[in-house]
Short mmCIF file of C-alpha atoms in Angstrom, two decimals:
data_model
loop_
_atom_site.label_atom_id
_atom_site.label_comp_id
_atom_site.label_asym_id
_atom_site.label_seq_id
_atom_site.Cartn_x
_atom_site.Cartn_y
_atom_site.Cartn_z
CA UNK A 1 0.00 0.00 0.00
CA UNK A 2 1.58 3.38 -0.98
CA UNK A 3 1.60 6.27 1.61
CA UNK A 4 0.23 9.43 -0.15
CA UNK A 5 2.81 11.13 1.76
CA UNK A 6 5.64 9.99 0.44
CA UNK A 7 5.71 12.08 -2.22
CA UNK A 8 6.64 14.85 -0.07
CA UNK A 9 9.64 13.28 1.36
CA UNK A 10 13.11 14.22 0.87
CA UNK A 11 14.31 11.62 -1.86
CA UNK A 12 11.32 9.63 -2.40
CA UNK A 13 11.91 9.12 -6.17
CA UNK A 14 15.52 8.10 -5.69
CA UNK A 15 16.76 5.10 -7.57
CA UNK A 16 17.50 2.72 -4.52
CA UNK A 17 19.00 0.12 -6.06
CA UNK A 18 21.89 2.57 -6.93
CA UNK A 19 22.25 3.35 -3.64
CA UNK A 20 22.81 -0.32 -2.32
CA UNK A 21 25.96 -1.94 -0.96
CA UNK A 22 27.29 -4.34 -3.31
CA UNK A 23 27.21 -7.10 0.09
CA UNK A 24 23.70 -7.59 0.43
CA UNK A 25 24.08 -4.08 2.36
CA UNK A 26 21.37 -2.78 3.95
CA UNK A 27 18.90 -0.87 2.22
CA UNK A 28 18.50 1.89 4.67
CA UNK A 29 21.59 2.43 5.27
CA UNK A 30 22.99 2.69 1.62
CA UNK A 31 19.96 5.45 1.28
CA UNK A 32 21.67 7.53 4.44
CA UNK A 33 24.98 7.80 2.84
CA UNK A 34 23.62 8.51 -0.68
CA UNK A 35 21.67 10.96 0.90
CA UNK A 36 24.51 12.83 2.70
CA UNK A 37 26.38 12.58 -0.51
CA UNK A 38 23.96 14.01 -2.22
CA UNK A 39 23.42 17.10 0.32
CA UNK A 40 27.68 17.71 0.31
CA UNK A 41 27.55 18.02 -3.40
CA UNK A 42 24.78 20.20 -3.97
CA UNK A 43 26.26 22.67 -1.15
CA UNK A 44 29.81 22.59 -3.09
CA UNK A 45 27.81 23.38 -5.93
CA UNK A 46 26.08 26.18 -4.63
CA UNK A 47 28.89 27.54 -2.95
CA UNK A 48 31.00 27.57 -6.28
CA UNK A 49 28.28 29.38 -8.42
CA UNK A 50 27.86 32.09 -6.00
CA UNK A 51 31.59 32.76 -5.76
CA UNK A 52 31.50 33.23 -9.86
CA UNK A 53 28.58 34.78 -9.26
CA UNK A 54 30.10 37.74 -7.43
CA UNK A 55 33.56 37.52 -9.24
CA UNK A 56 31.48 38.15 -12.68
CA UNK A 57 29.70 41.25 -10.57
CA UNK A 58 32.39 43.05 -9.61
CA UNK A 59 34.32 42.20 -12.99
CA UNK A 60 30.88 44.10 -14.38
CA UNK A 61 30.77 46.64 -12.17
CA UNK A 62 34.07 47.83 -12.38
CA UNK A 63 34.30 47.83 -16.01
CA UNK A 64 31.40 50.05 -15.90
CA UNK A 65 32.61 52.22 -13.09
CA UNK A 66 36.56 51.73 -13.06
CA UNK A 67 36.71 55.18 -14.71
CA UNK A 68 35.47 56.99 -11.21
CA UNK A 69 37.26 55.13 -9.18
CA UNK A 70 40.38 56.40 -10.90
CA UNK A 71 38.72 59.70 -10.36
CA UNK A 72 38.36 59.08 -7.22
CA UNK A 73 41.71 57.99 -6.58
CA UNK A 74 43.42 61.10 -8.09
CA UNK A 75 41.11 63.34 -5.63
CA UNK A 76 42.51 61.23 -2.53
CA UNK A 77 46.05 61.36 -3.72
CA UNK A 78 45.43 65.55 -4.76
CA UNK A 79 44.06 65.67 -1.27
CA UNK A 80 46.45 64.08 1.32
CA UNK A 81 49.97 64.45 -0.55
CA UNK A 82 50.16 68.01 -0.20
CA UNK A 83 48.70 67.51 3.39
CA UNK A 84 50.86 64.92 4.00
CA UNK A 85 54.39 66.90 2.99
CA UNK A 86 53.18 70.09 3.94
CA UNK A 87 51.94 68.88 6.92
CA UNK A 88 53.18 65.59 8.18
CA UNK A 89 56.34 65.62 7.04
CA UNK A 90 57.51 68.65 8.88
CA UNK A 91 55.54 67.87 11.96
CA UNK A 92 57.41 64.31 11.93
CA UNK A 93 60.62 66.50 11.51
CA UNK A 94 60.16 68.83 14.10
CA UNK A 95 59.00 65.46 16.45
CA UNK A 96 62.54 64.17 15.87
CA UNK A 97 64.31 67.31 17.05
CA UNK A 98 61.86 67.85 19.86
CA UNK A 99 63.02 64.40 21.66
CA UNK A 100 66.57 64.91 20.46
CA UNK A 101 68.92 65.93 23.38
CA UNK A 102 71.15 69.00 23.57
CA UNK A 103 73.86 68.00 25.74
CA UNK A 104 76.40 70.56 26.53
CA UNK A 105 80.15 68.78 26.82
CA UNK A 106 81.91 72.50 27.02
CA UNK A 107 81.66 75.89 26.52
CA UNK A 108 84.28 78.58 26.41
CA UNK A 109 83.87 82.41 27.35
CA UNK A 110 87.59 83.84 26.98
CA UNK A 111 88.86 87.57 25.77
CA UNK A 112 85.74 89.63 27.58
CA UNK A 113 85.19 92.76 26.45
CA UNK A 114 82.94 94.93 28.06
CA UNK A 115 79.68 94.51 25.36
CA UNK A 116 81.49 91.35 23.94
CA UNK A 117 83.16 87.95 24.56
CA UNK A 118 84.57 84.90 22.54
CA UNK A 119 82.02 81.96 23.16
CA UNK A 120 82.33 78.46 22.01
CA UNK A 121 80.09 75.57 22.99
CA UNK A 122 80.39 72.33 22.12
CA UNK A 123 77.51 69.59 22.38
CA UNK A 124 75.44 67.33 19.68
CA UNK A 125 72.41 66.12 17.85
CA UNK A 126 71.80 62.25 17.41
CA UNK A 127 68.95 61.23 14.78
CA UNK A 128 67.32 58.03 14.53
CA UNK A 129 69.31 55.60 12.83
CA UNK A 130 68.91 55.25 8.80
CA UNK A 131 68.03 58.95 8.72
CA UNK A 132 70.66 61.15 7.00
CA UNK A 133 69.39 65.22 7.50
CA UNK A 134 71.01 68.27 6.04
CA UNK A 135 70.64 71.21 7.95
CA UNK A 136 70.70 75.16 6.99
CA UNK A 137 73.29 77.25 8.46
CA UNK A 138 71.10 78.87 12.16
CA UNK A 139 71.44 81.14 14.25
CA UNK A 140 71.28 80.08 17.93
CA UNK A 141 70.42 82.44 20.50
CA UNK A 142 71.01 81.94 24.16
CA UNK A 143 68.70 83.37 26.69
CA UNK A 144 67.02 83.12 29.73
CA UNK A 145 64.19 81.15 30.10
CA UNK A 146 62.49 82.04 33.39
CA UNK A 147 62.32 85.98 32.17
CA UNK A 148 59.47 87.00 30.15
CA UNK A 149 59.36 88.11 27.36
CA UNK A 150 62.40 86.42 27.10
CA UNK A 151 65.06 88.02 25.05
CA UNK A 152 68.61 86.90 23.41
CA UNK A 153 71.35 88.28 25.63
CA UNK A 154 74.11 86.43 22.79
CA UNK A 155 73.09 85.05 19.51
CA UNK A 156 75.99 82.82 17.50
CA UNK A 157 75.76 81.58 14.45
CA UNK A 158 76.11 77.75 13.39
CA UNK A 159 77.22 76.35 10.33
CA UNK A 160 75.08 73.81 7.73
CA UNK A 161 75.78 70.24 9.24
CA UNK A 162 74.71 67.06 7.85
CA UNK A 163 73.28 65.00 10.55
CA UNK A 164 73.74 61.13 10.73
CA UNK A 165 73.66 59.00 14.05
CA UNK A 166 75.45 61.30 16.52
CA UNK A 167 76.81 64.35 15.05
CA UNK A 168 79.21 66.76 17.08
CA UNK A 169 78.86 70.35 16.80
CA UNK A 170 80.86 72.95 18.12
CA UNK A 171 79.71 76.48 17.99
CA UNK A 172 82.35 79.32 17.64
CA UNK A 173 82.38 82.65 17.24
CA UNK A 174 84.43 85.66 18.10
CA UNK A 175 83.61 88.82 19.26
CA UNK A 176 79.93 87.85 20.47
CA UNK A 177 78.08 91.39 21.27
CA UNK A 178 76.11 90.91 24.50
CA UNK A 179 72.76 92.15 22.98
CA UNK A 180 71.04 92.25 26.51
CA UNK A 181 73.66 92.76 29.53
CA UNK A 182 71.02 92.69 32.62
CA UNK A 183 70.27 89.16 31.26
CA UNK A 184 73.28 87.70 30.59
CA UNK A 185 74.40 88.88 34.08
CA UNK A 186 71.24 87.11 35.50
CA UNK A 187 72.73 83.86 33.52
CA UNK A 188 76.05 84.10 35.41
CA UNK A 189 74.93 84.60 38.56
CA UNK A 190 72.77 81.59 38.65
CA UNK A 191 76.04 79.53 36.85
CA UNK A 192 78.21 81.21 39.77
CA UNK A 193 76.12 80.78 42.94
CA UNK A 194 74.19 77.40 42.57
CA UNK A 195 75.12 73.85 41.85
CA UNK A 196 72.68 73.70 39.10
CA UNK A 197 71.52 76.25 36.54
CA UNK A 198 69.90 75.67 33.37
CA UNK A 199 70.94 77.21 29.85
CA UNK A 200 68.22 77.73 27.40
CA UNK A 201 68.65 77.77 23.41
CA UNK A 202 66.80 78.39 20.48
CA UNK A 203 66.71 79.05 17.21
CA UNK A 204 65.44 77.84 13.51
CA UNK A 205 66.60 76.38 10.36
CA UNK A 206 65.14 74.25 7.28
CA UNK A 207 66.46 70.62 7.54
CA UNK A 208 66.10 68.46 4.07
CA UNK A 209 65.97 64.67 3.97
CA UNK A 210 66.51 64.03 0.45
CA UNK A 211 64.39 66.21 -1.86
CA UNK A 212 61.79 66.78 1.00
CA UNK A 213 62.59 70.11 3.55
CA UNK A 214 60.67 70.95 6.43
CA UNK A 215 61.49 74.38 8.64
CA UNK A 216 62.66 72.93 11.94
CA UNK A 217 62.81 75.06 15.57
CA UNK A 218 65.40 73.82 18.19
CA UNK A 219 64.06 74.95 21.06
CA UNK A 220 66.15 73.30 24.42
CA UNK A 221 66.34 73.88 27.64
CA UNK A 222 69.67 72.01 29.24
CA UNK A 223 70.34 71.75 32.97
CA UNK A 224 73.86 71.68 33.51
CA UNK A 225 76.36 71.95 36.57
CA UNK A 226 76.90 75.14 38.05
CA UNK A 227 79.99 76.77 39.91
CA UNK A 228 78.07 76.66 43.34
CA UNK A 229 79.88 79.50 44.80
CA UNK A 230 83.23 78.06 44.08
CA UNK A 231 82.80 75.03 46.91
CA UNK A 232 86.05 74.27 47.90
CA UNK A 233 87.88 77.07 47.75
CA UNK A 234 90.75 76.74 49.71
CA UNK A 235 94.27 78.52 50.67
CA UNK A 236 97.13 76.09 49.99
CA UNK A 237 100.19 78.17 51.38
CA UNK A 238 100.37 81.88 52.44
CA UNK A 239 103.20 83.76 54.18
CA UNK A 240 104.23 87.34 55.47
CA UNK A 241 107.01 89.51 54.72
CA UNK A 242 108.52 91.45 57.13
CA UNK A 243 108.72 94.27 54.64
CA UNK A 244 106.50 95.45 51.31
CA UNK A 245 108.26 93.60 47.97
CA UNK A 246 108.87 95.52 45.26
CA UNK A 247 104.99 95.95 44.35
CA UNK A 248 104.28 97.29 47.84
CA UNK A 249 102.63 93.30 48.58
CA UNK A 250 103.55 92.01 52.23
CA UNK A 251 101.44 88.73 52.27
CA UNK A 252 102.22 86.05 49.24
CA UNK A 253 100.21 82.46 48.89
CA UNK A 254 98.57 79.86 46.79
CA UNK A 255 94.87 79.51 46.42
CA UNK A 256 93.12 76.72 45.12
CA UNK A 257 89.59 77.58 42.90
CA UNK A 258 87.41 75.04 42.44
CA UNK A 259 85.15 74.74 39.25
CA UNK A 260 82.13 72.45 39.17
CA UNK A 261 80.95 73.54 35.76
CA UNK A 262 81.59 72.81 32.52
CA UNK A 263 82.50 76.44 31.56
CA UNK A 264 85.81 78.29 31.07
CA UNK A 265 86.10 81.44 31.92
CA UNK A 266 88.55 83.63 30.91
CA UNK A 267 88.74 86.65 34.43
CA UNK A 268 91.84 87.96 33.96
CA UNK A 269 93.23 90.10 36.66
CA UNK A 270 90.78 89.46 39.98
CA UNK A 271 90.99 91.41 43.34
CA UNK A 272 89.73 90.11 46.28
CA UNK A 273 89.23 91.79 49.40
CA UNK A 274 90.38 90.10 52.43
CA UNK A 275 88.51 89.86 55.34
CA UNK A 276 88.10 89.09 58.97
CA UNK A 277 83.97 88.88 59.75
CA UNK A 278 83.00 92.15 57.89
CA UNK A 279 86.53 93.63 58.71
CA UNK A 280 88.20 94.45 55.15
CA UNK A 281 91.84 93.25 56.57
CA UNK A 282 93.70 93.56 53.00
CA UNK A 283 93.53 92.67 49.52
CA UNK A 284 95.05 90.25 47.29
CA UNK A 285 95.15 90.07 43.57
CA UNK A 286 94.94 86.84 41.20
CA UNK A 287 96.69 87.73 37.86
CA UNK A 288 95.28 86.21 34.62
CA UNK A 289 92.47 84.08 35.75
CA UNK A 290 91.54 81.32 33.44
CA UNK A 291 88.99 78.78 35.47
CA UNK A 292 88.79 76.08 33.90
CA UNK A 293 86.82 72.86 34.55
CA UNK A 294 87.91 70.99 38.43
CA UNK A 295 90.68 72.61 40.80
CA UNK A 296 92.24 75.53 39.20
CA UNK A 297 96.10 76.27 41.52
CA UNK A 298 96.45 80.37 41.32
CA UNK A 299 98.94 82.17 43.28
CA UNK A 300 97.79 85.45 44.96
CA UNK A 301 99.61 88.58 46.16
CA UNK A 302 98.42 91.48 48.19
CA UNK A 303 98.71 93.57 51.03
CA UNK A 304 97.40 93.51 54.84
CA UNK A 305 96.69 96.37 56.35
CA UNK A 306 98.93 95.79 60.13
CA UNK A 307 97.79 99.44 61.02
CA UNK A 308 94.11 98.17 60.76
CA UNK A 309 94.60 94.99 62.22
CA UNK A 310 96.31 96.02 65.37
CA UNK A 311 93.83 98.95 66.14
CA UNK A 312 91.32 96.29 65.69
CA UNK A 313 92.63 93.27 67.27
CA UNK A 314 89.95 92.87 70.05
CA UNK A 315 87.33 92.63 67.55
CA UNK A 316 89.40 90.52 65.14
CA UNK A 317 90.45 87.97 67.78
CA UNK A 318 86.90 87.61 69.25
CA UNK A 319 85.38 86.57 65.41
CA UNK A 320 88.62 84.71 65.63
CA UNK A 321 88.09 82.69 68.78
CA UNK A 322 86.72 79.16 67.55
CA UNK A 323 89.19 78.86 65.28
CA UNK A 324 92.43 79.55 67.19
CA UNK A 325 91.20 77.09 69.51
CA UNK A 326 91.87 74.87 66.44
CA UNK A 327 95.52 76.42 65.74
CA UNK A 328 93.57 77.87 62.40
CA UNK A 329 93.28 81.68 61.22
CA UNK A 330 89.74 82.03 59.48
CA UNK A 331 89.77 84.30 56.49
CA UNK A 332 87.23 85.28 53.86
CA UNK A 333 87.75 86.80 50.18
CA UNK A 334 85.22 88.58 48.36
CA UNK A 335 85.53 90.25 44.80
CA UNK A 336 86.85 94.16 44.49
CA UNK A 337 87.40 94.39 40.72
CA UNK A 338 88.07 92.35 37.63
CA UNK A 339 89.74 93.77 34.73
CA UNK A 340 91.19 92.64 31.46
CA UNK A 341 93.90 93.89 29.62
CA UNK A 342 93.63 96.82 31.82
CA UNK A 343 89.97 97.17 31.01
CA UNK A 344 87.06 96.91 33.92
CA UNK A 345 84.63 94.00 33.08
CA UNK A 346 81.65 95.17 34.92
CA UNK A 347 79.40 92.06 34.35
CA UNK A 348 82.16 89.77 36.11
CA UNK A 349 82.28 92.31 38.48
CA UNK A 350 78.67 92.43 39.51
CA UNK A 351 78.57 89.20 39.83
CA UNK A 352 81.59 88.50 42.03
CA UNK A 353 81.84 91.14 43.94
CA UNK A 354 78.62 89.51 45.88
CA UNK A 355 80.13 86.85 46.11
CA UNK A 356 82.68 85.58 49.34
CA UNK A 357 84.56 82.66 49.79
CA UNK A 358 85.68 81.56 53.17
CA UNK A 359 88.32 78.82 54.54
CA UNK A 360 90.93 78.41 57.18
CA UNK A 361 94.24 78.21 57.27
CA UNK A 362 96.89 76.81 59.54
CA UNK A 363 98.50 79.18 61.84
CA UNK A 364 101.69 76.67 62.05
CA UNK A 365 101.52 76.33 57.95
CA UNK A 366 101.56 80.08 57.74
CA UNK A 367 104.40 80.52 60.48
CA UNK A 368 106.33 77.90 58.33
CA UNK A 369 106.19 79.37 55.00
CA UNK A 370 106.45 82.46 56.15
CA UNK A 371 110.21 81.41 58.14
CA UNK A 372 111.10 79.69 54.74
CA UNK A 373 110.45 82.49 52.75
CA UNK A 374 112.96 84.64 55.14
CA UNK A 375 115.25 81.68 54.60
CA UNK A 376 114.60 82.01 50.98
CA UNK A 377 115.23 85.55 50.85
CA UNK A 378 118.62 86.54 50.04
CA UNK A 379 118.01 90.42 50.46
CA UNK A 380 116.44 89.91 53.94
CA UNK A 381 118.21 90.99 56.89
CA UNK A 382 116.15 88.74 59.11
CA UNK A 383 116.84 86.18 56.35
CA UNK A 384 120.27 86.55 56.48
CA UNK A 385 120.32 85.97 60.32
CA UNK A 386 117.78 83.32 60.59
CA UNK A 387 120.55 80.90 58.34
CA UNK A 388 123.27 82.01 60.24
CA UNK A 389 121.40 80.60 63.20
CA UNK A 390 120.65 77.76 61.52
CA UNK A 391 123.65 77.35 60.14
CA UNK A 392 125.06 77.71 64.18
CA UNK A 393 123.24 75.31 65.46
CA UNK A 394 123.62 72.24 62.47
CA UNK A 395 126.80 72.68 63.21
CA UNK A 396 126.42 72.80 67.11
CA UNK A 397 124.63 69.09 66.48
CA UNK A 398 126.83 68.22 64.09
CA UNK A 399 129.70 68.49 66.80
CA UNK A 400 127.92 66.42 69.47
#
């Protein structure tokens, strides 16, 4: 009896006997695999055609259309190439010198003048590695950053460099005018009287990698060491003479001036007064100061004043009283004058004559370079009778 039904199933009219294992297989089961068989090849099928199916629609559309894409494409490229070297370009640029480091390995002021000076710096610029920039000749102007508006007080000039890896640079330039003295006399002080101070550069120039330029701004603020009030100064050796030399000087020594900085600075002829608490006792010159980076070894001359110091001995002993109980004379120096090549350099001057440096010496050490100077001295009197009594008494033990 035939079910009406089965017209409506899946796979009714199938040929079973093709579907049949060649064993005496069972029926139903050769009609499941045929069946999934069938199913996998119809969805291959299907998948296939609509693959062609939307290749041969897009091959369609785009020979209808290809012509405003290309349109299209030309607009885009009109667009964002000009943005992007106009634009990009010099903003990547000016990116690579922003987070490039400035750092200072030595700078030079020498020959001051009093609106000029020689100034040389020397530092460098590393750029990512593979880049190769050319830069325009710049002018780089030093000022100080925590004024405002901030001004140049020297601008110096630096030549076209090409730029690869790490690049040194050293900036030269004679005869620098000081375009804004108030400023660059702020600048030393804060070099001269603190451990740190920070020097602030800028200026622009057009960098080119390859055919492409972009205008590029250095703009750099570098901390750096300062002289901190020249920590460390120190007398090494000083001694009296029982009468004024030849230049009218009665006290001679050694003095040792520290520099923490990087700078060298060309003083030239420094006076210091000498004193005891706020008691000017003296003075003593330096002749030819160049301070250079670490412990700079001067000798000194100059003159005390025994007039002053006896009619003001109770004072001076009292100030005096710690360190005598230490066998130790304290004595302090502040600036007077700086000149060069006869010439007063008032912005050195304003800035050291604020400043005073104070150590101790040895009362014993004094007493002993003062006896062999007199020993030393061949036109002294007391000299002459000081190795006669030394002279007496080697003998005397030699004798015994």
């Amino acid at each position: 009896m035939v079910n009406e039904k089965n017209e409506f199933v899946i796979g009714f009219n199938r040929n079973i006997s093709t579907l049949t294992s060649k064993h005496d297989g069972d029926v139903s089961g050769g009609n499941q695999w045929g069946e999934i068989v069938h199913e996998e090849d119809i969805g291959s099928s299907e998948k296939t055609t609509w693959r062609e199916n939307k290749t041969r629609v897009l091959k369609k559309h785009w020979k209808r259309f290809w012509c405003c894409y290309l349109v299209a494409i030309v607009i885009f490229l009109a667009i964002f190439l000009p943005i992007f070297f106009l634009i990009a370009i010099p903003a990547i640029g000016q990116r690579i010198v922003d987070n490039t480091d400035l750092p200072i390995y030595g700078a030079e002021i020498l020959d001051p003048k009093p609106n000029r000076i020689s100034f040389t710096l020397h530092t460098s610029l590393k750029v990512p590695a593979g880049l190769r920039i050319h830069t325009d000749p710049l002018d780089l102007n030093l000022f100080n950053a925590d004024t405002a508006p901030t001004e140049p007080y020297i601008s110096v000039s630096l030549p076209a460099y090409n730029l690869k890896g790490k690049t040194d640079m050293t900036v030269s330039q004679n005869d620098t005018k000081i375009l804004n003295q108030p400023e660059f006399i702020d600048t030393l002080t804060n070099a001269v009287y603190n451990d740190k101070f920070t020097l602030s550069a800028k200026g622009s120039t057009v960098g080119h990698l390859g055919k492409l330029k972009a205008r590029l701004t250095l703009n750099k603020n570098v901390e750096l060491q300062g002289l901190d009030k020249l920590r460390g100064f120190s007398i090494e050796s000083a001694r009296l003479l029982m009468s004024k030399d030849d230049n009218g000087d009665n006290i001679l020594g050694t003095a040792i001036l520290p520099n923490h900085s990087v700078f060298t600075f060309a003083l030239g002829n420094v006076t210091l007064n000498l004193k005891s608490s706020d008691l000017v006792v003296g003075q003593a010159t330096i002749q030819d100061v160049l301070l250079r980076p670490g412990d700079n070894k001067v000798s000194l001359r100059g003159i005390l004043n025994m007039g002053f110091i006896l009619e003001n001995l109770e004072d001076i002993m009292e100030y005096q009283e710690e360190a005598l109980r230490n066998g130790e004379i304290e004595l302090s120096a502040s600036g007077n004058s700086t000149t060069y090549n006869g010439v007063h350099i008032e912005y050195y001057e304003k800035v050291l004559n604020n400043l005073t440096l104070t150590t101790r010496v040895s009362i014993l050490a004094v007493l002993g370079d003062t006896l062999q100077g007199l020993l030393d001295d061949s036109n002294s009197s007391i000299g002459d009778t000081l190795r006669n009594l030394t002279g007496k008494l080697g003998n005397t033990t030699l004798s015994k």
